[in-house]
mmCIF file of N, CA and C in Angstrom:
data_model
loop_
_atom_site.group_PDB
_atom_site.id
_atom_site.type_symbol
_atom_site.label_atom_id
_atom_site.label_comp_id
_atom_site.label_asym_id
_atom_site.label_seq_id
_atom_site.Cartn_x
_atom_site.Cartn_y
_atom_site.Cartn_z
ATOM 1 N N MET P 898 0.690 -1.261 0.060
ATOM 2 C CA MET P 898 0.100 0.114 0.028
ATOM 3 C C MET P 898 0.814 1.244 -0.074
ATOM 4 N N LYS P 899 0.757 2.285 -0.744
ATOM 5 C CA LYS P 899 1.042 3.634 -0.905
ATOM 6 C C LYS P 899 1.234 4.472 -0.227
ATOM 7 N N LYS P 900 1.799 5.098 0.410
ATOM 8 C CA LYS P 900 1.872 6.259 1.996
ATOM 9 C C LYS P 900 1.349 7.355 1.169
ATOM 10 N N PRO P 901 -0.091 7.985 1.558
ATOM 11 C CA PRO P 901 -0.266 8.804 1.303
ATOM 12 C C PRO P 901 0.615 10.160 1.462
ATOM 13 N N ILE P 902 0.379 11.321 0.598
ATOM 14 C CA ILE P 902 1.441 12.192 0.650
ATOM 15 C C ILE P 902 0.573 13.294 1.565
ATOM 16 N N LEU P 903 1.297 13.715 2.480
ATOM 17 C CA LEU P 903 0.957 14.810 3.114
ATOM 18 C C LEU P 903 0.775 16.340 2.882
ATOM 19 N N ASP P 904 -0.339 17.097 2.783
ATOM 20 C CA ASP P 904 -0.146 17.824 2.062
ATOM 21 C C ASP P 904 -1.541 19.456 3.373
ATOM 22 N N PRO P 905 -0.551 19.165 4.405
ATOM 23 C CA PRO P 905 -1.223 20.210 5.169
ATOM 24 C C PRO P 905 -1.249 21.712 5.251
ATOM 25 N N PRO P 906 -1.777 22.267 5.840
ATOM 26 C CA PRO P 906 -1.763 24.145 5.538
ATOM 27 C C PRO P 906 -0.824 24.567 6.368
ATOM 28 N N PRO P 907 0.008 25.626 6.056
ATOM 29 C CA PRO P 907 1.158 25.862 6.851
ATOM 30 C C PRO P 907 0.545 26.087 8.379
ATOM 31 N N PRO P 908 1.210 26.104 9.493
ATOM 32 C CA PRO P 908 1.039 25.431 10.709
ATOM 33 C C PRO P 908 0.880 27.240 11.384
ATOM 34 N N GLU P 909 0.176 27.459 12.179
ATOM 35 C CA GLU P 909 -0.283 28.744 12.550
ATOM 36 C C GLU P 909 0.928 29.467 13.208
ATOM 37 N N GLY P 910 0.903 30.781 13.252
ATOM 38 C CA GLY P 910 2.396 31.415 14.153
ATOM 39 C C GLY P 910 3.450 31.302 13.213
ATOM 40 N N LEU P 911 3.499 30.876 11.712
ATOM 41 C CA LEU P 911 4.502 31.081 11.037
ATOM 42 C C LEU P 911 4.306 32.393 10.238
ATOM 43 N N SER P 912 5.282 32.856 10.070
ATOM 44 C CA SER P 912 5.495 34.237 9.120
ATOM 45 C C SER P 912 5.009 34.231 7.723
ATOM 46 N N HIS P 913 4.568 35.404 7.167
ATOM 47 C CA HIS P 913 4.229 35.007 5.652
ATOM 48 C C HIS P 913 5.301 34.599 4.786
ATOM 49 N N GLU P 914 6.917 34.762 5.026
ATOM 50 C CA GLU P 914 7.672 34.080 4.677
ATOM 51 C C GLU P 914 7.660 33.046 4.450
ATOM 52 N N SER P 915 7.435 32.239 5.947
ATOM 53 C CA SER P 915 7.584 30.775 5.981
ATOM 54 C C SER P 915 6.533 30.248 5.790
ATOM 55 N N GLN P 916 5.581 30.897 5.813
ATOM 56 C CA GLN P 916 4.425 29.993 4.663
ATOM 57 C C GLN P 916 4.216 29.707 3.713
ATOM 58 N N ILE P 917 4.891 30.922 2.937
ATOM 59 C CA ILE P 917 5.131 30.960 1.230
ATOM 60 C C ILE P 917 5.971 29.413 1.084
ATOM 61 N N LEU P 918 7.250 29.398 2.048
ATOM 62 C CA LEU P 918 8.125 28.705 1.612
ATOM 63 C C LEU P 918 7.549 27.232 2.268
ATOM 64 N N TRP P 919 6.619 26.987 3.075
ATOM 65 C CA TRP P 919 6.065 25.249 3.316
ATOM 66 C C TRP P 919 5.289 25.157 2.555
ATOM 67 N N ARG P 920 4.476 26.011 1.561
ATOM 68 C CA ARG P 920 3.713 25.790 0.432
ATOM 69 C C ARG P 920 4.603 25.389 -0.546
ATOM 70 N N LYS P 921 5.456 26.046 -0.954
ATOM 71 C CA LYS P 921 6.246 25.863 -1.747
ATOM 72 C C LYS P 921 7.462 24.383 -1.819
ATOM 73 N N THR P 922 7.853 24.509 -0.607
ATOM 74 C CA THR P 922 8.294 22.864 -0.144
ATOM 75 C C THR P 922 7.367 22.062 -0.472
ATOM 76 N N LEU P 923 5.843 21.978 0.157
ATOM 77 C CA LEU P 923 5.285 20.642 -0.170
ATOM 78 C C LEU P 923 4.776 20.778 -1.779
ATOM 79 N N GLU P 924 4.920 21.877 -2.339
ATOM 80 C CA GLU P 924 4.865 21.576 -3.844
ATOM 81 C C GLU P 924 6.002 21.125 -4.807
ATOM 82 N N THR P 925 6.963 21.170 -4.004
ATOM 83 C CA THR P 925 8.175 20.879 -4.706
ATOM 84 C C THR P 925 8.392 19.407 -4.324
ATOM 85 N N TRP P 926 8.403 18.951 -2.955
ATOM 86 C CA TRP P 926 8.845 17.717 -2.559
ATOM 87 C C TRP P 926 7.880 16.999 -1.796
ATOM 88 N N GLN P 927 7.749 15.483 -2.059
ATOM 89 C CA GLN P 927 6.704 14.828 -1.316
ATOM 90 C C GLN P 927 7.413 14.183 -0.211
ATOM 91 N N LEU P 928 6.560 14.642 0.753
ATOM 92 C CA LEU P 928 7.155 14.344 2.112
ATOM 93 C C LEU P 928 5.894 13.664 2.955
ATOM 94 N N PRO P 929 6.023 12.053 2.871
ATOM 95 C CA PRO P 929 4.977 10.947 3.098
ATOM 96 C C PRO P 929 5.193 10.963 4.722
ATOM 97 N N ASP P 930 5.734 11.695 5.597
ATOM 98 C CA ASP P 930 5.497 11.052 7.145
ATOM 99 C C ASP P 930 5.708 12.216 7.807
ATOM 100 N N VAL P 931 5.031 12.355 8.876
ATOM 101 C CA VAL P 931 4.365 13.332 9.975
ATOM 102 C C VAL P 931 5.507 13.640 10.552
ATOM 103 N N THR P 932 6.547 12.749 10.834
ATOM 104 C CA THR P 932 7.760 13.350 11.534
ATOM 105 C C THR P 932 9.053 14.338 10.595
ATOM 106 N N LEU P 933 8.478 14.389 9.221
ATOM 107 C CA LEU P 933 9.445 15.465 8.294
ATOM 108 C C LEU P 933 8.467 16.533 8.318
ATOM 109 N N LEU P 934 7.370 16.458 8.550
ATOM 110 C CA LEU P 934 6.399 17.804 8.498
ATOM 111 C C LEU P 934 7.154 18.397 9.998
ATOM 112 N N VAL P 935 7.001 17.709 10.620
ATOM 113 C CA VAL P 935 7.306 18.631 12.403
ATOM 114 C C VAL P 935 8.639 19.271 12.021
ATOM 115 N N CYS P 936 9.408 18.675 11.336
ATOM 116 C CA CYS P 936 10.822 18.859 11.267
ATOM 117 C C CYS P 936 11.007 20.217 10.381
ATOM 118 N N LEU P 937 9.898 20.191 9.180
ATOM 119 C CA LEU P 937 9.471 21.350 8.676
ATOM 120 C C LEU P 937 9.083 22.527 9.184
ATOM 121 N N GLU P 938 8.678 22.367 10.076
ATOM 122 C CA GLU P 938 7.809 23.293 10.611
ATOM 123 C C GLU P 938 8.699 23.512 11.545
ATOM 124 N N ASN P 939 9.586 22.840 12.400
ATOM 125 C CA ASN P 939 10.495 23.392 13.282
ATOM 126 C C ASN P 939 11.663 24.387 12.582
ATOM 127 N N ALA P 940 12.095 23.962 11.493
ATOM 128 C CA ALA P 940 12.975 24.666 10.517
ATOM 129 C C ALA P 940 12.360 25.725 10.414
ATOM 130 N N PHE P 941 11.486 26.324 10.158
ATOM 131 C CA PHE P 941 10.477 27.474 9.620
ATOM 132 C C PHE P 941 10.377 28.530 10.562
ATOM 133 N N ARG P 942 10.159 27.835 12.013
ATOM 134 C CA ARG P 942 10.182 28.655 13.316
ATOM 135 C C ARG P 942 11.496 28.759 13.502
ATOM 136 N N TYR P 943 12.497 27.771 13.361
ATOM 137 C CA TYR P 943 13.791 28.607 13.421
ATOM 138 C C TYR P 943 14.242 29.686 12.521
ATOM 139 N N LEU P 944 13.663 29.638 10.985
ATOM 140 C CA LEU P 944 13.822 30.996 10.210
ATOM 141 C C LEU P 944 13.045 32.259 10.617
ATOM 142 N N ASP P 945 11.906 32.023 11.393
ATOM 143 C CA ASP P 945 11.631 33.306 11.947
ATOM 144 C C ASP P 945 11.842 33.764 12.750
ATOM 145 N N ARG P 946 12.705 32.721 13.953
ATOM 146 C CA ARG P 946 13.345 33.755 14.630
ATOM 147 C C ARG P 946 14.594 34.223 14.024
ATOM 148 N N LEU P 947 15.246 33.819 12.894
ATOM 149 C CA LEU P 947 16.756 34.154 12.664
ATOM 150 C C LEU P 947 16.025 35.977 11.728
ATOM 151 N N ARG P 948 15.218 35.544 11.315
ATOM 152 C CA ARG P 948 14.702 36.814 10.573
ATOM 153 C C ARG P 948 14.170 37.961 11.641
ATOM 154 N N HIS P 949 13.568 37.833 12.651
ATOM 155 C CA HIS P 949 13.472 38.859 13.734
ATOM 156 C C HIS P 949 15.160 39.019 14.353
ATOM 157 N N ALA P 950 15.803 37.998 14.538
ATOM 158 C CA ALA P 950 16.981 38.624 15.499
ATOM 159 C C ALA P 950 17.893 39.411 13.767
ATOM 160 N N GLU P 951 17.911 39.192 13.100
ATOM 161 C CA GLU P 951 18.576 39.954 11.851
ATOM 162 C C GLU P 951 17.731 41.303 11.802
ATOM 163 N N ALA P 952 16.802 41.510 11.950
ATOM 164 C CA ALA P 952 16.313 42.773 11.859
ATOM 165 C C ALA P 952 16.200 43.626 13.028
ATOM 166 N N ILE P 953 16.621 42.889 14.374
ATOM 167 C CA ILE P 953 17.325 43.818 15.519
ATOM 168 C C ILE P 953 18.790 44.138 14.826
ATOM 169 N N VAL P 954 19.637 43.604 14.520
ATOM 170 C CA VAL P 954 20.821 43.646 14.206
ATOM 171 C C VAL P 954 20.868 44.644 13.585
ATOM 172 N N THR P 955 20.087 44.977 12.043
ATOM 173 C CA THR P 955 20.063 45.653 11.251
ATOM 174 C C THR P 955 19.702 46.961 11.769
ATOM 175 N N LYS P 956 18.876 47.261 12.714
ATOM 176 C CA LYS P 956 18.128 48.153 13.242
ATOM 177 C C LYS P 956 19.084 48.737 14.193
ATOM 178 N N ASP P 957 19.758 48.014 15.361
ATOM 179 C CA ASP P 957 20.609 48.261 16.141
ATOM 180 C C ASP P 957 22.358 48.531 15.845
ATOM 181 N N GLY P 958 22.737 47.468 15.149
ATOM 182 C CA GLY P 958 23.829 47.330 14.449
ATOM 183 C C GLY P 958 24.282 45.986 15.191
ATOM 184 N N PRO P 959 25.859 45.483 14.840
ATOM 185 C CA PRO P 959 26.103 44.323 15.636
ATOM 186 C C PRO P 959 27.247 44.597 16.652
ATOM 187 N N VAL P 960 27.211 45.923 17.335
ATOM 188 C CA VAL P 960 27.815 45.898 18.621
ATOM 189 C C VAL P 960 26.950 47.195 19.492
ATOM 190 N N VAL P 961 26.994 47.266 20.426
ATOM 191 C CA VAL P 961 26.169 48.006 21.555
ATOM 192 C C VAL P 961 27.150 48.411 22.945
ATOM 193 N N MET P 962 26.581 49.768 23.163
ATOM 194 C CA MET P 962 26.973 50.096 24.207
ATOM 195 C C MET P 962 26.793 49.157 25.564
ATOM 196 N N ASP P 963 27.886 48.774 26.415
ATOM 197 C CA ASP P 963 27.932 48.107 27.632
ATOM 198 C C ASP P 963 27.499 49.349 28.630
ATOM 199 N N PRO P 964 26.267 48.976 28.738
ATOM 200 C CA PRO P 964 25.884 50.293 30.343
ATOM 201 C C PRO P 964 27.054 50.057 31.702
ATOM 202 N N LYS P 965 27.211 48.639 31.868
ATOM 203 C CA LYS P 965 28.209 48.760 33.158
ATOM 204 C C LYS P 965 29.404 49.116 32.676
ATOM 205 N N SER P 966 30.116 48.703 31.881
ATOM 206 C CA SER P 966 31.444 49.053 31.387
ATOM 207 C C SER P 966 31.664 50.099 30.427
ATOM 208 N N LYS P 967 30.527 50.438 29.641
ATOM 209 C CA LYS P 967 30.877 51.603 28.661
ATOM 210 C C LYS P 967 31.774 51.485 27.977
ATOM 211 N N GLN P 968 31.654 50.114 27.691
ATOM 212 C CA GLN P 968 32.455 49.947 26.390
ATOM 213 C C GLN P 968 31.555 49.358 25.275
ATOM 214 N N LEU P 969 32.307 49.146 24.208
ATOM 215 C CA LEU P 969 31.387 48.166 22.862
ATOM 216 C C LEU P 969 31.387 46.689 23.284
ATOM 217 N N LYS P 970 30.559 46.325 22.842
ATOM 218 C CA LYS P 970 30.350 44.821 22.963
ATOM 219 C C LYS P 970 29.433 44.425 21.902
ATOM 220 N N GLN P 971 29.821 43.072 21.160
ATOM 221 C CA GLN P 971 28.420 42.480 20.535
ATOM 222 C C GLN P 971 27.498 42.375 20.692
ATOM 223 N N HIS P 972 26.778 42.366 19.919
ATOM 224 C CA HIS P 972 25.050 42.703 20.288
ATOM 225 C C HIS P 972 24.594 40.998 20.611
ATOM 226 N N PRO P 973 23.954 40.898 21.640
ATOM 227 C CA PRO P 973 23.367 39.623 21.984
ATOM 228 C C PRO P 973 22.261 39.093 20.855
ATOM 229 N N ALA P 974 21.830 40.142 19.719
ATOM 230 C CA ALA P 974 21.108 39.700 18.903
ATOM 231 C C ALA P 974 21.740 38.559 17.942
ATOM 232 N N THR P 975 23.086 39.574 17.957
ATOM 233 C CA THR P 975 24.114 38.653 16.662
ATOM 234 C C THR P 975 24.290 37.125 17.286
ATOM 235 N N LEU P 976 23.992 36.516 18.596
ATOM 236 C CA LEU P 976 24.154 35.335 18.855
ATOM 237 C C LEU P 976 23.091 34.798 18.357
ATOM 238 N N ALA P 977 21.976 34.907 18.357
ATOM 239 C CA ALA P 977 20.670 34.431 18.021
ATOM 240 C C ALA P 977 20.764 34.302 16.547
ATOM 241 N N VAL P 978 21.314 35.383 15.975
ATOM 242 C CA VAL P 978 21.565 35.125 14.401
ATOM 243 C C VAL P 978 22.061 33.968 14.241
ATOM 244 N N ARG P 979 23.307 33.828 14.739
ATOM 245 C CA ARG P 979 24.337 32.878 14.379
ATOM 246 C C ARG P 979 23.751 31.246 14.837
ATOM 247 N N ASP P 980 22.941 31.303 16.461
ATOM 248 C CA ASP P 980 22.492 29.723 16.565
ATOM 249 C C ASP P 980 20.919 29.394 15.557
ATOM 250 N N GLU P 981 20.325 30.871 15.412
ATOM 251 C CA GLU P 981 19.075 30.247 14.776
ATOM 252 C C GLU P 981 19.469 29.977 13.632
ATOM 253 N N GLY P 982 20.513 30.639 12.551
ATOM 254 C CA GLY P 982 20.436 30.428 11.499
ATOM 255 C C GLY P 982 21.074 28.633 11.414
ATOM 256 N N ARG P 983 22.080 28.280 12.421
ATOM 257 C CA ARG P 983 22.641 26.994 12.420
ATOM 258 C C ARG P 983 21.504 26.032 12.730
ATOM 259 N N ALA P 984 20.569 26.290 13.192
ATOM 260 C CA ALA P 984 19.554 25.320 13.566
ATOM 261 C C ALA P 984 18.839 25.219 12.372
ATOM 262 N N PHE P 985 18.374 26.468 11.787
ATOM 263 C CA PHE P 985 17.700 26.228 10.320
ATOM 264 C C PHE P 985 18.570 25.569 9.342
ATOM 265 N N ARG P 986 19.841 25.681 9.205
ATOM 266 C CA ARG P 986 20.464 24.919 8.480
ATOM 267 C C ARG P 986 20.662 23.294 8.616
ATOM 268 N N GLU P 987 20.495 22.890 10.057
ATOM 269 C CA GLU P 987 20.410 21.963 10.595
ATOM 270 C C GLU P 987 19.430 21.006 10.146
ATOM 271 N N TYR P 988 18.094 21.484 10.277
ATOM 272 C CA TYR P 988 17.301 20.940 9.951
ATOM 273 C C TYR P 988 16.891 20.764 8.551
ATOM 274 N N LEU P 989 17.145 21.496 7.838
ATOM 275 C CA LEU P 989 17.316 21.808 6.258
ATOM 276 C C LEU P 989 18.528 20.502 6.001
ATOM 277 N N LYS P 990 19.171 20.046 6.918
ATOM 278 C CA LYS P 990 19.869 19.461 6.311
ATOM 279 C C LYS P 990 19.230 17.789 6.713
ATOM 280 N N MET P 991 18.897 17.425 7.789
ATOM 281 C CA MET P 991 18.191 16.646 8.120
ATOM 282 C C MET P 991 17.043 16.253 7.514
ATOM 283 N N LEU P 992 16.454 17.189 7.070
ATOM 284 C CA LEU P 992 15.373 17.027 5.560
ATOM 285 C C LEU P 992 15.823 16.699 4.510
ATOM 286 N N ASN P 993 17.033 16.896 4.295
ATOM 287 C CA ASN P 993 17.486 16.605 2.745
ATOM 288 C C ASN P 993 17.029 17.012 1.335
ATOM 289 N N LEU P 994 16.715 18.493 1.584
ATOM 290 C CA LEU P 994 16.151 19.056 0.898
ATOM 291 C C LEU P 994 17.266 20.373 0.094
ATOM 292 N N ASP P 995 17.268 20.523 -0.822
ATOM 293 C CA ASP P 995 18.077 21.492 -1.391
ATOM 294 C C ASP P 995 17.266 22.982 -1.690
ATOM 295 N N TYR P 996 17.605 23.665 -0.830
ATOM 296 C CA TYR P 996 16.748 24.959 -1.023
ATOM 297 C C TYR P 996 17.099 25.750 -1.989
ATOM 298 N N SER P 997 18.510 25.534 -2.511
ATOM 299 C CA SER P 997 18.799 26.953 -3.088
ATOM 300 C C SER P 997 18.397 27.220 -4.727
ATOM 301 N N SER P 998 17.523 26.217 -5.197
ATOM 302 C CA SER P 998 16.896 26.375 -6.197
ATOM 303 C C SER P 998 14.955 26.920 -5.988
ATOM 304 N N LEU P 999 14.941 26.434 -4.787
ATOM 305 C CA LEU P 999 13.132 26.902 -4.301
ATOM 306 C C LEU P 999 13.554 28.405 -3.906
ATOM 307 N N LEU P 1000 14.844 28.682 -3.376
ATOM 308 C CA LEU P 1000 15.168 30.180 -2.866
ATOM 309 C C LEU P 1000 15.209 30.976 -3.921
ATOM 310 N N SER P 1001 15.806 30.468 -5.131
ATOM 311 C CA SER P 1001 16.406 31.288 -5.955
ATOM 312 C C SER P 1001 15.196 31.870 -6.739
ATOM 313 N N ARG P 1002 13.371 30.998 -6.630
ATOM 314 C CA ARG P 1002 12.412 31.236 -7.595
ATOM 315 C C ARG P 1002 11.450 32.073 -7.008
ATOM 316 N N ARG P 1003 12.197 32.842 -5.874
ATOM 317 C CA ARG P 1003 10.839 33.810 -4.777
ATOM 318 C C ARG P 1003 10.467 34.692 -5.735
#
């Protein structure tokens, strides 16, 4: 018996960008396992947090003044950019999906 191909709507709470990528992903690749859909959802949640952290760094800059020492220090959001980006890439790797072609068609 052939496994059904799952095609659920984007999970609630995803950004517009992630919702579009969710739909494009399911149009491009067949994900027959609910476990893969959970991984995909997690990947896009990391992507949303990455975009949020990137926006903060863009607004504030990569360095900020430490109020105690009065010295410049790395913006804490740069660490979120690093960590969320790494987690997003790890989930994509786990899913074994090549997003380079998908992202270039945006």
